[in-house]
Short mmCIF file of C-alpha atoms in Angstrom, two decimals:
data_model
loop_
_atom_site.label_atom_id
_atom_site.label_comp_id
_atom_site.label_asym_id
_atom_site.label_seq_id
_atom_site.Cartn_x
_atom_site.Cartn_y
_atom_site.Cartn_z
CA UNK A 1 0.00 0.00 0.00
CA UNK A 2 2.45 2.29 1.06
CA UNK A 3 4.69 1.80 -2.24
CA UNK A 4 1.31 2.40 -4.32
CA UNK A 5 0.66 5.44 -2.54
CA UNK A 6 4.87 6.92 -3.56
CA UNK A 7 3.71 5.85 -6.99
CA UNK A 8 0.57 7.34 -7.02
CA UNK A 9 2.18 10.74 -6.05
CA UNK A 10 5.14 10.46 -8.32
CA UNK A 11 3.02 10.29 -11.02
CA UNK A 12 0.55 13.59 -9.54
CA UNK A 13 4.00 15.79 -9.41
CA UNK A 14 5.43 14.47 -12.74
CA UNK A 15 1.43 15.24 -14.15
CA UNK A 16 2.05 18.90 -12.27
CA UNK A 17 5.40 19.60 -13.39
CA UNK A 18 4.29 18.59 -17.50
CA UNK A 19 1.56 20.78 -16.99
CA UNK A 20 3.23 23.72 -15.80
CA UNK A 21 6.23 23.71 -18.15
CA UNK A 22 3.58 23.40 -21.15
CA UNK A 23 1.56 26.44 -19.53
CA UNK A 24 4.48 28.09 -19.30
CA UNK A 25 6.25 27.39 -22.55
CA UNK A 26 2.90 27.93 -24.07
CA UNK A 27 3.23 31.70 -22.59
CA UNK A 28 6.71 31.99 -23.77
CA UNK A 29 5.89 31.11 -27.48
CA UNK A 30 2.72 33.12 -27.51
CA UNK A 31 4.23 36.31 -26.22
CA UNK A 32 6.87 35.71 -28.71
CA UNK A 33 4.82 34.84 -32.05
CA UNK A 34 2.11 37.60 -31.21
CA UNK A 35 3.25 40.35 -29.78
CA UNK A 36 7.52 40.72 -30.22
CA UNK A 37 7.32 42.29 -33.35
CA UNK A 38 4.77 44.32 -35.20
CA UNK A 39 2.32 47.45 -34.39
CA UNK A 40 -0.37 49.52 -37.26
CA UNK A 41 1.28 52.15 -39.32
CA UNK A 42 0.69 53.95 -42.09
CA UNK A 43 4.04 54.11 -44.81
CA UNK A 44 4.25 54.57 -49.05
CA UNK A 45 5.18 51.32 -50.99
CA UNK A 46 7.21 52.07 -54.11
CA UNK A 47 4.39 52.81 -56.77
CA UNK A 48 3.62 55.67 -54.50
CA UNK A 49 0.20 53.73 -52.84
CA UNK A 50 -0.40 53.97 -48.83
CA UNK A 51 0.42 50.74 -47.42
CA UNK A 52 -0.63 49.52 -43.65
CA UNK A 53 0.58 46.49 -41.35
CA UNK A 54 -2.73 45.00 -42.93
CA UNK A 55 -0.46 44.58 -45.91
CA UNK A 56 1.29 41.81 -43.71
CA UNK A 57 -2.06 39.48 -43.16
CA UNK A 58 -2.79 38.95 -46.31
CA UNK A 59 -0.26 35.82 -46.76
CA UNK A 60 2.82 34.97 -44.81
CA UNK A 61 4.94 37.32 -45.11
CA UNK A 62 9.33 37.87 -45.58
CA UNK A 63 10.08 41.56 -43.82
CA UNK A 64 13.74 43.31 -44.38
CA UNK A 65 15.14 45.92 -43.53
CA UNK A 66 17.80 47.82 -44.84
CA UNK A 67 18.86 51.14 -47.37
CA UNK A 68 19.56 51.13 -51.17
CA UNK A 69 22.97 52.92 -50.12
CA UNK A 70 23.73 49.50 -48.64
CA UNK A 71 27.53 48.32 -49.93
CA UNK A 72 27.10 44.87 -49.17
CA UNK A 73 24.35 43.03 -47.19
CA UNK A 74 21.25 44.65 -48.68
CA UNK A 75 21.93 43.49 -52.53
CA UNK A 76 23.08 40.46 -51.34
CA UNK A 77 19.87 39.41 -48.55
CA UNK A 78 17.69 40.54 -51.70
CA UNK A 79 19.04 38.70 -54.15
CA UNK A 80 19.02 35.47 -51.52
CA UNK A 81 15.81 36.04 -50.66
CA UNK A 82 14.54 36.76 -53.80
CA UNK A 83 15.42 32.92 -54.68
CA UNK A 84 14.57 31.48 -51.46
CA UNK A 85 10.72 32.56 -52.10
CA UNK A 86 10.87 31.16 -55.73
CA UNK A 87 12.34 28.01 -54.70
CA UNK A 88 9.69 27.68 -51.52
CA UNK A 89 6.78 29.58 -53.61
CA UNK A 90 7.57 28.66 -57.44
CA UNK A 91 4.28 30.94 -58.55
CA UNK A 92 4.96 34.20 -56.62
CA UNK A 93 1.51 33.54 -55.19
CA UNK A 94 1.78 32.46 -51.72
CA UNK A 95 4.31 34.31 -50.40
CA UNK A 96 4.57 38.61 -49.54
CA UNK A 97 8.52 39.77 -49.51
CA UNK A 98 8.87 43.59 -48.43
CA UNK A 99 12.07 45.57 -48.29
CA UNK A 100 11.32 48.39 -45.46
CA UNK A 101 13.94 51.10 -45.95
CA UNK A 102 15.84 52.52 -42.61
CA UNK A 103 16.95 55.60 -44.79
CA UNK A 104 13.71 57.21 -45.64
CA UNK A 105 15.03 60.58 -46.14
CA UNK A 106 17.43 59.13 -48.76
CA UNK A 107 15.24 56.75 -50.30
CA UNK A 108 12.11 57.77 -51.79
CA UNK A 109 10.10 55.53 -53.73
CA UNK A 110 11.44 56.16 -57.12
CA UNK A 111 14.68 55.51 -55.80
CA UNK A 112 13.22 52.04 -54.28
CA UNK A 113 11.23 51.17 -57.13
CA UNK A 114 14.36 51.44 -59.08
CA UNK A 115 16.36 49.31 -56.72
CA UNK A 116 14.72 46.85 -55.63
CA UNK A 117 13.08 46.23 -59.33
CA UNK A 118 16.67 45.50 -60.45
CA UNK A 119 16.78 42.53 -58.35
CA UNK A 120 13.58 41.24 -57.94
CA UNK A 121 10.01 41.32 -58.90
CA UNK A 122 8.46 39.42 -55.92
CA UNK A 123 9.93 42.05 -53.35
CA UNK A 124 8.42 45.53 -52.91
CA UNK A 125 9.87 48.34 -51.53
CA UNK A 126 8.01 50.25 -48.53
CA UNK A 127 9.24 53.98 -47.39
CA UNK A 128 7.55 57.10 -46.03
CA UNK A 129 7.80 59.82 -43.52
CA UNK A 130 11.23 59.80 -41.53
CA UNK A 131 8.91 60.02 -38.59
CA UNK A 132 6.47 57.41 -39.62
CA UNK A 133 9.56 55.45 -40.79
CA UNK A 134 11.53 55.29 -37.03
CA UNK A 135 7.95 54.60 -35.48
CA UNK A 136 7.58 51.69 -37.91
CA UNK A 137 11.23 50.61 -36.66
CA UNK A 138 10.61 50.98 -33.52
CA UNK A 139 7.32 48.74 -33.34
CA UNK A 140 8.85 46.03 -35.47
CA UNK A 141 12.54 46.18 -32.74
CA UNK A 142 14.53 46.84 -36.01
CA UNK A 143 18.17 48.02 -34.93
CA UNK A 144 18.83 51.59 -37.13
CA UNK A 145 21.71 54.05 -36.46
CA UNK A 146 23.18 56.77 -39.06
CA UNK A 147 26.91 56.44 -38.51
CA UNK A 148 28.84 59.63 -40.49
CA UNK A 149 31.32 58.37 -42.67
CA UNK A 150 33.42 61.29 -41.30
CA UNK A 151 33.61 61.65 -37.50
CA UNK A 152 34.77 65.31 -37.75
CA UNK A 153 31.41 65.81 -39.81
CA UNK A 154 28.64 64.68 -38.08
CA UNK A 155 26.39 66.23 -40.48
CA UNK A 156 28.05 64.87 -43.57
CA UNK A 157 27.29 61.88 -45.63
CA UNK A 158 26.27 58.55 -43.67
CA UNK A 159 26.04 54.87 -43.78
CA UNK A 160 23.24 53.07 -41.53
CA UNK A 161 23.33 50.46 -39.50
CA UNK A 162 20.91 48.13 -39.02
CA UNK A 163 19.28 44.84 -38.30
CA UNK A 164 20.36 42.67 -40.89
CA UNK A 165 18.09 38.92 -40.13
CA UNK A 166 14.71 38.85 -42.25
CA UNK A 167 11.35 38.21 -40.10
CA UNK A 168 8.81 36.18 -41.01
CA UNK A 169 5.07 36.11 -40.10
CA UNK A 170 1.96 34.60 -40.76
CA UNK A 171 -1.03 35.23 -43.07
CA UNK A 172 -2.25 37.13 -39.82
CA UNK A 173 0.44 39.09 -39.24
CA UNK A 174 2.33 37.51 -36.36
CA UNK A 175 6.03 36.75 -36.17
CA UNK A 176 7.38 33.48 -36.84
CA UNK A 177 10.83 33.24 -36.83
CA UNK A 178 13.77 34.87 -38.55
CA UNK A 179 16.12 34.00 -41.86
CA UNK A 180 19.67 35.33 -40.77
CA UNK A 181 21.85 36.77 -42.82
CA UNK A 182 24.51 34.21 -44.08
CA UNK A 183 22.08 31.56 -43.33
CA UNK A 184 22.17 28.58 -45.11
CA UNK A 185 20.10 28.65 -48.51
CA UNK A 186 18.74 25.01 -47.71
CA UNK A 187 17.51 25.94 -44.11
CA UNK A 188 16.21 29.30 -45.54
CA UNK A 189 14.37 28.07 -48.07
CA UNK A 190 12.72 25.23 -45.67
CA UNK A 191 11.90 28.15 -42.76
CA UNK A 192 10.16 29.98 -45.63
CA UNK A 193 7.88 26.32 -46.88
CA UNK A 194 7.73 25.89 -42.99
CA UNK A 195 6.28 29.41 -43.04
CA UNK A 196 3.58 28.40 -45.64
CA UNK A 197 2.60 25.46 -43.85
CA UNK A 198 1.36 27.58 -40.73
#
């Protein structure tokens, strides 16, 4: 009887301590997925049009950041991602990309149109307001710093820097997970089917 009853409440605390670590993993990952990035605003895609986070519900969605001044990791997470989504989304009909610029006051939407255009057509290019920009930023916990290419000229010319990972979310607009940059094209490409998949 009395080595029932040690069984009997071994299996009660192991039951408790299952239950707990699922509530509170359950917590973890919802905080994460629903609320760590995101937040309504109002910005100007590159054909000039008002776009809104609604934008982002409409299928999952691939979210970078960056500036068409950009030496190096900009062209190249475009390009990558440009043939990630056509290798995960062969049609161009299930999955959004967006390139969100962090140099608004540099890069109108002419000058993204033109950019981004050059490297892919399944990418659009979102700018706006300086203002509305950095709120954007904010919302979304993008990194974003002008750093003068002269230090004895603060107000010279600049390069940014920035958050350089792409985020994913949803078809309703709630983060995923993220493609870093130098990630491996196989494990990119499978985050981004993953992504599709819900």
């Amino acid at each position: 009887m009395k080595t029932f009853r040690i069984i009997l409440w071994s299996t009660i605390a192991i039951l408790v301590a299952i239950v707990g670590y699922l509530s509170f993993d359950w917590q973890v990952n919802k905080g994460s997925d629903e609320a760590a990035f995101g937040g309504s605003f109002t910005l100007t895609d590159q054909n000039g049009n008002a776009i809104t986070e609604t934008a982002f519900q409409e299928k999952p969605t691939a979210l970078f950041f960056g500036f068409t001044h950009c030496p190096e990791i900009c062209p190249t997470t475009l390009y990558e991602l440009d043939a990630w989504m056509e290798a995960a989304d062969p049609t161009g009909e299930k999955i959004n990309g967006y390139f969100v610029s962090v140099d608004p006051e540099k890069d109108t939407a002419e000058i993204l149109k033109l950019y981004v255009g050059n490297i892919s057509d399944r990418i659009t290019g979102i700018t706006g307001d300086p203002d509305d920009v950095h709120q954007m930023l904010k919302k979304f916990k993008i990194y974003f710093k002008k750093i003068p290419l002269d230090a004895t000229d603060p107000a010279g010319d600049y390069t940014m820097d920035h958050t350089a990972s792409v985020l994913l979310f949803n078809n309703q607009g709630r983060f995923k997970s993220t493609i870093a940059y130098g990630e491996n094209p196989d494990t990119a490409i499978q985050k981004l089917k993953n992504l599709l998949k819900g």
